[in-house]
Amino acid sequence: MAFDFDQWIDRRHSDSLKWHKYGDRDVLPLWVADTDFRSPPCIIEAIKKRADHGVFGYGGTPTGLIDITVSRLAQRYNWHIQPEWIVILPGVVSGLNLSVRAFTEAGQRTVAPTPIYPPFRAASKLAEREQINLPLHLQHGRWVVDLDTAAMQGNERLLMLCNPQNPGGTVYRREELEAQLAFAQQHDLIVCSDEIHCDLILSPDARHIPFAALSDDAAQRSITLISPSKTFNIAGLGASMAIIPNPELRKRFKQVREGIVPGVDILALVAAEAAWREGDAWLEAQIQYLRANRDWLVAQVSALPELQMNSPEATYLGWIDASQLDVASPALYFEKHGLGFSPGRDFGDDNFVRFNFGCTRVLLEQAVSRLHSAVMARR
């Protein structure tokens, strides 16, 4: 089946957070991590079929979704989990916040790479926990975490990872994950690993390895957060899960969740199951489209000496260094030139912007044209 990722779908007057941000201003929204692609037909048909039933009462345990999750993780990642390890959530962000609150106490600290997806930073701040930031540095064109700079004090409890890395797009190799496991063992840390982009691997030589699949010790000290939402553009439906092999950690996680984080919408569960059960052909076509977008974007940015962008191994997010542009805030500067990027400040480095290239090629070309004009205006 052919899938048309060039199809323009007007989201400007829908309920889109992404497209509403700038109102009627002539600013291309390239910020929040959802794509402009229509979701796979299998998801749309599954939702229609469920809607035709006509009754939308409280949902029960989604056995179909759990079954396909177990088999999919085994098939794609050689990670063999048990159904009872799965905790269904309405979003990965809630899983980050629950992990901080479940596994740290007042006076204890979290540890996370920087720059990092903003909810990692917010989760600790909202729980009034101090966070140690481990800097990412470029190594052979890949953003990798520097574990040697950690100023550990002995009151750290939770290591928060993001793999594939957001915003840098790195897919951690086995030896890099093992180094992070050794760090967690050395400091007796629980590990919360956000792996929401695991299916969006663009580089053929990269392979996603779940942190918890490294060893039994890794599994017993970990919470893994996954979802089909980014991969299949169903983030607005909100179906995610935490996979927690350790029964004591799982019990604590559920206790903290009780009465605060609700269950998942029944249509979201239908969409998630359809995505993982029937969506792989669409996914492969999307990856090819995103790979072409990525390669073209990297080439265009590389032609501008004021900007630097390393090719992300995964995701549809470009992390662009604008420090040589010599402006007070790159995000605000580009916004004045009609480009709505995610500000690097939110991730931990105001010299950068994050560019969402999960869009049609026509829109991408418009954005790059504006990017060139913005840079030329500074010369």
Short mmCIF file of C-alpha atoms in Angstrom, two decimals:
data_model
loop_
_atom_site.label_atom_id
_atom_site.label_comp_id
_atom_site.label_asym_id
_atom_site.label_seq_id
_atom_site.Cartn_x
_atom_site.Cartn_y
_atom_site.Cartn_z
CA MET A 1 0.00 0.00 0.00
CA ALA A 2 1.27 3.48 -0.89
CA PHE A 3 1.13 6.19 1.77
CA ASP A 4 1.16 9.86 0.84
CA PHE A 5 3.30 11.87 3.23
CA ASP A 6 3.29 14.80 0.82
CA GLN A 7 -0.42 15.32 1.38
CA TRP A 8 -1.12 18.72 2.89
CA ILE A 9 -3.62 18.53 5.76
CA ASP A 10 -4.68 21.96 6.96
CA ARG A 11 -4.41 21.99 10.76
CA ARG A 12 -4.60 25.76 11.20
CA HIS A 13 -8.28 25.80 12.17
CA SER A 14 -8.40 22.47 13.97
CA ASP A 15 -7.73 21.90 17.67
CA SER A 16 -3.99 21.60 16.99
CA LEU A 17 -1.79 22.96 19.79
CA LYS A 18 1.07 23.08 17.33
CA TRP A 19 -0.73 25.18 14.72
CA HIS A 20 -2.63 27.40 17.16
CA LYS A 21 0.43 28.71 18.95
CA TYR A 22 1.10 31.58 16.57
CA GLY A 23 -2.51 32.38 15.73
CA ASP A 24 -2.86 34.19 12.42
CA ARG A 25 0.79 35.27 12.34
CA ASP A 26 2.86 34.08 9.39
CA VAL A 27 5.00 31.72 11.46
CA LEU A 28 5.60 28.10 10.45
CA PRO A 29 5.12 25.88 13.55
CA LEU A 30 8.10 23.53 13.75
CA TRP A 31 8.24 23.06 17.49
CA VAL A 32 6.17 20.54 19.51
CA ALA A 33 6.88 16.90 18.62
CA ASP A 34 3.90 15.86 16.59
CA THR A 35 4.03 15.44 12.83
CA ASP A 36 1.75 16.83 10.13
CA PHE A 37 1.12 13.38 8.66
CA ARG A 38 -2.25 11.64 8.68
CA SER A 39 -2.13 8.65 11.02
CA PRO A 40 -2.12 5.15 9.47
CA PRO A 41 -5.41 3.96 7.92
CA CYS A 42 -5.44 0.97 10.29
CA ILE A 43 -5.71 3.34 13.27
CA ILE A 44 -8.43 5.47 11.71
CA GLU A 45 -10.46 2.38 10.79
CA ALA A 46 -10.05 0.85 14.25
CA ILE A 47 -11.32 4.04 15.89
CA LYS A 48 -14.28 4.22 13.49
CA LYS A 49 -15.19 0.61 14.22
CA ARG A 50 -15.07 1.20 17.96
CA ALA A 51 -17.08 4.42 17.61
CA ASP A 52 -19.75 2.56 15.66
CA HIS A 53 -20.36 0.44 18.74
CA GLY A 54 -21.82 3.57 20.26
CA VAL A 55 -21.21 2.88 23.96
CA PHE A 56 -18.23 4.52 25.66
CA GLY A 57 -18.36 3.42 29.27
CA TYR A 58 -15.40 2.80 31.52
CA GLY A 59 -12.82 0.58 29.87
CA GLY A 60 -11.29 -2.50 31.42
CA THR A 61 -7.87 -4.09 31.14
CA PRO A 62 -6.79 -3.77 27.48
CA THR A 63 -5.64 -7.35 27.01
CA GLY A 64 -5.17 -6.93 23.25
CA LEU A 65 -2.82 -3.99 23.70
CA ILE A 66 -0.87 -5.79 26.40
CA ASP A 67 -0.53 -8.92 24.27
CA ILE A 68 0.78 -7.03 21.24
CA THR A 69 3.16 -5.02 23.44
CA VAL A 70 4.70 -8.18 24.83
CA SER A 71 5.11 -9.80 21.42
CA ARG A 72 6.30 -6.61 19.71
CA LEU A 73 9.06 -5.94 22.24
CA ALA A 74 10.26 -9.51 21.91
CA GLN A 75 10.22 -9.40 18.12
CA ARG A 76 11.73 -5.96 17.56
CA TYR A 77 14.11 -5.64 20.49
CA ASN A 78 14.61 -9.15 21.86
CA TRP A 79 13.21 -7.90 25.14
CA HIS A 80 11.04 -10.51 26.82
CA ILE A 81 8.68 -8.99 29.34
CA GLN A 82 5.78 -10.27 31.41
CA PRO A 83 2.26 -8.80 31.03
CA GLU A 84 2.07 -7.93 34.73
CA TRP A 85 5.08 -5.60 34.36
CA ILE A 86 2.99 -3.19 32.27
CA VAL A 87 1.29 -0.15 33.80
CA ILE A 88 -0.95 1.69 31.32
CA LEU A 89 -0.64 5.49 31.45
CA PRO A 90 -2.23 8.47 29.67
CA GLY A 91 1.20 9.80 28.70
CA VAL A 92 4.94 9.39 29.10
CA VAL A 93 5.21 12.78 30.83
CA SER A 94 3.01 11.52 33.65
CA GLY A 95 5.37 8.55 33.90
CA LEU A 96 8.36 10.88 34.33
CA ASN A 97 6.60 12.81 37.07
CA LEU A 98 5.39 9.67 38.84
CA SER A 99 8.91 8.24 38.78
CA VAL A 100 10.38 11.31 40.45
CA ARG A 101 7.70 11.34 43.12
CA ALA A 102 7.68 7.58 43.69
CA PHE A 103 11.41 7.00 43.90
CA THR A 104 12.84 10.14 45.51
CA GLU A 105 12.14 11.78 48.83
CA ALA A 106 12.62 15.32 50.07
CA GLY A 107 16.35 16.08 50.11
CA GLN A 108 17.18 13.48 47.47
CA ARG A 109 18.28 14.40 43.97
CA THR A 110 17.69 13.25 40.43
CA VAL A 111 20.33 12.91 37.71
CA ALA A 112 19.65 13.67 34.03
CA PRO A 113 21.55 14.55 30.87
CA THR A 114 21.44 18.07 29.53
CA PRO A 115 20.18 19.28 27.12
CA ILE A 116 17.09 17.15 27.58
CA TYR A 117 13.37 17.03 26.80
CA PRO A 118 11.88 19.79 29.05
CA PRO A 119 9.54 17.55 31.12
CA PHE A 120 12.61 15.81 32.55
CA ARG A 121 13.65 19.12 34.06
CA ALA A 122 10.12 20.07 35.03
CA ALA A 123 9.37 16.76 36.77
CA SER A 124 12.13 17.34 39.32
CA LYS A 125 11.28 21.00 39.75
CA LEU A 126 7.58 20.31 40.31
CA ALA A 127 8.43 17.69 42.93
CA GLU A 128 10.89 20.14 44.55
CA ARG A 129 13.84 17.86 43.90
CA GLU A 130 17.24 19.16 42.90
CA GLN A 131 18.56 17.75 39.63
CA ILE A 132 22.18 17.10 38.68
CA ASN A 133 22.75 17.69 34.98
CA LEU A 134 25.21 15.51 33.09
CA PRO A 135 26.32 17.39 29.95
CA LEU A 136 26.01 15.89 26.51
CA HIS A 137 29.02 16.36 24.26
CA LEU A 138 29.65 15.69 20.60
CA GLN A 139 31.62 12.55 19.87
CA HIS A 140 32.08 11.64 16.21
CA GLY A 141 28.95 13.56 15.32
CA ARG A 142 26.79 12.03 18.06
CA TRP A 143 25.55 13.58 21.28
CA VAL A 144 26.62 11.32 24.16
CA VAL A 145 26.38 11.80 27.90
CA ASP A 146 29.47 12.63 29.97
CA LEU A 147 29.23 10.54 33.14
CA ASP A 148 32.62 11.62 34.49
CA THR A 149 31.50 15.16 35.33
CA ALA A 150 28.81 14.17 37.83
CA ALA A 151 29.18 15.96 41.15
CA MET A 152 27.57 13.18 43.16
CA GLN A 153 26.93 13.72 46.88
CA GLY A 154 25.40 10.40 47.87
CA ASN A 155 21.82 11.64 48.08
CA GLU A 156 20.99 10.88 44.46
CA ARG A 157 18.28 8.32 43.88
CA LEU A 158 16.97 8.46 40.30
CA LEU A 159 18.82 8.50 36.97
CA MET A 160 16.62 9.78 34.14
CA LEU A 161 17.58 8.67 30.64
CA CYS A 162 16.20 9.42 27.20
CA ASN A 163 16.97 6.89 24.44
CA PRO A 164 16.74 7.74 21.59
CA GLN A 165 17.90 11.07 22.93
CA ASN A 166 15.66 14.11 22.65
CA PRO A 167 16.72 16.64 21.34
CA GLY A 168 20.02 15.26 20.02
CA GLY A 169 18.68 12.19 18.20
CA THR A 170 21.35 9.79 19.48
CA VAL A 171 20.62 6.07 19.64
CA TYR A 172 22.82 4.75 22.42
CA ARG A 173 25.06 1.80 21.58
CA ARG A 174 25.26 -1.18 23.90
CA GLU A 175 28.57 -0.13 25.43
CA GLU A 176 27.18 3.35 26.12
CA LEU A 177 24.14 1.89 27.86
CA GLU A 178 26.35 -0.47 29.83
CA ALA A 179 28.40 2.52 31.01
CA GLN A 180 25.18 4.15 32.22
CA LEU A 181 24.19 0.92 33.96
CA ALA A 182 27.59 0.79 35.68
CA PHE A 183 27.07 4.40 36.79
CA ALA A 184 23.66 3.49 38.22
CA GLN A 185 25.13 0.47 40.00
CA GLN A 186 28.01 2.49 41.43
CA HIS A 187 25.65 5.08 42.92
CA ASP A 188 22.73 2.70 43.65
CA LEU A 189 20.30 4.53 41.36
CA ILE A 190 16.90 3.61 40.01
CA VAL A 191 16.73 4.32 36.29
CA CYS A 192 13.78 5.88 34.48
CA SER A 193 14.32 5.43 30.74
CA ASP A 194 12.11 7.34 28.30
CA GLU A 195 12.15 5.28 25.09
CA ILE A 196 9.17 6.83 23.33
CA HIS A 197 11.10 7.36 20.05
CA CYS A 198 12.44 3.79 19.90
CA ASP A 199 10.58 2.93 16.67
CA LEU A 200 11.80 6.07 14.86
CA ILE A 201 15.33 4.91 14.01
CA LEU A 202 16.51 6.69 10.86
CA SER A 203 20.13 5.54 10.60
CA PRO A 204 20.45 2.00 9.21
CA ASP A 205 23.51 1.29 11.38
CA ALA A 206 21.69 2.19 14.62
CA ARG A 207 19.60 -0.25 16.64
CA HIS A 208 17.49 0.49 19.67
CA ILE A 209 18.37 -1.51 22.80
CA PRO A 210 16.03 -1.13 25.78
CA PHE A 211 17.99 -0.23 28.90
CA ALA A 212 16.10 -2.88 30.89
CA ALA A 213 17.14 -5.56 28.38
CA LEU A 214 20.85 -5.19 29.24
CA SER A 215 20.74 -7.55 32.22
CA ASP A 216 18.57 -8.70 35.08
CA ASP A 217 20.10 -6.01 37.29
CA ALA A 218 19.20 -3.35 34.73
CA ALA A 219 15.64 -4.67 34.61
CA GLN A 220 15.25 -4.76 38.38
CA ARG A 221 16.32 -1.14 38.83
CA SER A 222 14.39 0.32 35.87
CA ILE A 223 11.17 1.95 34.73
CA THR A 224 10.84 2.03 30.94
CA LEU A 225 8.40 4.46 29.36
CA ILE A 226 7.11 3.72 25.85
CA SER A 227 4.23 4.71 23.60
CA PRO A 228 3.18 4.55 19.94
CA SER A 229 2.16 8.21 20.13
CA LYS A 230 5.18 9.89 18.50
CA THR A 231 5.71 7.14 15.97
CA PHE A 232 2.16 7.04 14.62
CA ASN A 233 1.14 10.66 15.32
CA ILE A 234 -1.51 9.85 17.92
CA ALA A 235 -0.11 11.92 20.80
CA GLY A 236 -3.45 13.69 21.26
CA LEU A 237 -5.09 10.38 22.15
CA GLY A 238 -2.64 9.57 24.93
CA ALA A 239 -1.86 5.89 25.41
CA SER A 240 1.49 5.05 26.99
CA MET A 241 2.90 2.54 29.40
CA ALA A 242 5.50 2.06 32.07
CA ILE A 243 7.22 -1.31 32.10
CA ILE A 244 8.46 -2.10 35.61
CA PRO A 245 9.88 -5.62 36.17
CA ASN A 246 10.64 -5.11 39.88
CA PRO A 247 7.44 -5.79 41.86
CA GLU A 248 8.39 -3.43 44.71
CA LEU A 249 9.10 -0.56 42.33
CA ARG A 250 5.90 -1.31 40.44
CA LYS A 251 3.88 -1.32 43.66
CA ARG A 252 5.33 2.03 44.72
CA PHE A 253 4.73 3.53 41.26
CA LYS A 254 1.08 2.45 41.32
CA GLN A 255 0.59 3.77 44.87
CA VAL A 256 1.80 7.23 43.92
CA ARG A 257 -0.38 7.18 40.80
CA GLU A 258 -3.54 6.22 42.71
CA GLY A 259 -6.23 8.89 42.66
CA ILE A 260 -4.07 11.37 40.73
CA VAL A 261 -3.32 9.99 37.27
CA PRO A 262 -6.45 8.68 35.53
CA GLY A 263 -6.90 5.69 33.31
CA VAL A 264 -6.53 5.84 29.55
CA ASP A 265 -9.27 6.81 27.10
CA ILE A 266 -10.81 3.74 25.47
CA LEU A 267 -10.28 5.13 21.96
CA ALA A 268 -6.63 5.75 22.77
CA LEU A 269 -6.25 2.09 23.70
CA VAL A 270 -7.87 1.04 20.43
CA ALA A 271 -5.55 3.34 18.47
CA ALA A 272 -2.42 2.11 20.26
CA GLU A 273 -3.25 -1.55 19.67
CA ALA A 274 -4.00 -0.94 15.98
CA ALA A 275 -0.73 0.98 15.58
CA TRP A 276 1.45 -1.77 16.99
CA ARG A 277 -0.53 -4.62 15.47
CA GLU A 278 -1.01 -3.33 11.91
CA GLY A 279 1.00 -0.15 11.42
CA ASP A 280 4.48 -1.36 10.49
CA ALA A 281 4.12 -0.91 6.72
CA TRP A 282 3.09 2.70 7.28
CA LEU A 283 5.93 3.13 9.77
CA GLU A 284 8.56 1.91 7.32
CA ALA A 285 7.26 4.32 4.67
CA GLN A 286 7.33 7.16 7.18
CA ILE A 287 10.91 6.37 8.17
CA GLN A 288 12.01 6.56 4.54
CA TYR A 289 10.27 9.92 4.17
CA LEU A 290 11.76 11.28 7.41
CA ARG A 291 15.22 10.02 6.46
CA ALA A 292 15.03 11.96 3.19
CA ASN A 293 13.80 15.07 5.04
CA ARG A 294 16.62 14.72 7.56
CA ASP A 295 19.35 14.31 4.96
CA TRP A 296 18.12 17.27 2.93
CA LEU A 297 17.79 19.47 6.02
CA VAL A 298 21.28 18.59 7.28
CA ALA A 299 22.74 19.45 3.88
CA GLN A 300 20.93 22.79 3.80
CA VAL A 301 21.96 23.75 7.32
CA SER A 302 25.55 22.70 6.65
CA ALA A 303 25.67 25.26 3.84
CA LEU A 304 25.27 28.01 6.46
CA PRO A 305 28.52 28.58 8.42
CA GLU A 306 26.59 30.30 11.21
CA LEU A 307 24.63 27.13 12.01
CA GLN A 308 25.57 23.56 12.86
CA MET A 309 23.33 20.49 12.89
CA ASN A 310 24.54 16.95 13.35
CA SER A 311 22.52 14.26 11.64
CA PRO A 312 20.12 12.69 14.20
CA GLU A 313 20.14 8.90 14.24
CA ALA A 314 16.50 8.83 15.33
CA THR A 315 13.40 11.00 15.81
CA TYR A 316 12.20 13.76 13.48
CA LEU A 317 13.90 16.49 15.50
CA GLY A 318 16.93 18.53 14.46
CA TRP A 319 19.08 20.12 17.18
CA ILE A 320 20.62 23.22 15.61
CA ASP A 321 23.52 25.15 17.15
CA ALA A 322 22.99 28.85 16.41
CA SER A 323 25.71 30.18 18.75
CA GLN A 324 27.64 31.69 15.82
CA LEU A 325 24.63 33.69 14.71
CA ASP A 326 25.37 36.24 17.46
CA VAL A 327 21.81 36.98 18.56
CA ALA A 328 20.50 37.21 22.12
CA SER A 329 17.89 34.49 21.61
CA PRO A 330 18.01 32.34 18.46
CA ALA A 331 14.42 31.16 18.96
CA LEU A 332 13.04 34.69 19.17
CA TYR A 333 15.19 35.82 16.26
CA PHE A 334 13.94 33.02 14.00
CA GLU A 335 10.36 33.61 15.12
CA LYS A 336 10.63 37.17 13.78
CA HIS A 337 11.57 35.59 10.45
CA GLY A 338 8.54 33.30 10.41
CA LEU A 339 9.99 30.16 12.02
CA GLY A 340 8.46 28.70 15.16
CA PHE A 341 11.18 26.49 16.67
CA SER A 342 11.40 25.02 20.17
CA PRO A 343 13.71 27.29 22.19
CA GLY A 344 16.92 25.64 23.28
CA ARG A 345 16.55 27.32 26.68
CA ASP A 346 13.72 24.92 27.52
CA PHE A 347 16.13 21.99 27.00
CA GLY A 348 19.04 23.57 28.84
CA ASP A 349 21.00 25.51 26.18
CA ASP A 350 19.75 28.81 24.79
CA ASN A 351 22.28 28.70 21.92
CA PHE A 352 20.20 26.02 20.18
CA VAL A 353 16.80 25.60 18.59
CA ARG A 354 14.94 22.35 17.92
CA PHE A 355 13.56 21.94 14.40
CA ASN A 356 10.68 19.47 13.86
CA PHE A 357 11.13 18.11 10.33
CA GLY A 358 8.16 15.74 10.60
CA CYS A 359 6.31 17.69 7.93
CA THR A 360 5.70 17.67 4.20
CA ARG A 361 8.69 18.37 1.97
CA VAL A 362 6.96 21.49 0.62
CA LEU A 363 6.63 22.91 4.15
CA LEU A 364 10.20 21.92 4.93
CA GLU A 365 11.45 23.75 1.85
CA GLN A 366 9.50 26.86 2.86
CA ALA A 367 11.04 26.69 6.32
CA VAL A 368 14.58 26.28 5.01
CA SER A 369 14.09 29.22 2.64
CA ARG A 370 13.13 31.35 5.64
CA LEU A 371 16.06 29.95 7.59
CA HIS A 372 18.50 31.02 4.87
CA SER A 373 16.93 34.48 4.73
CA ALA A 374 17.16 34.86 8.50
CA VAL A 375 20.84 33.94 8.50
CA MET A 376 21.63 36.17 5.53
CA ALA A 377 20.01 39.10 7.35
CA ARG A 378 22.73 38.87 10.01
CA ARG A 379 25.62 39.05 7.51
#
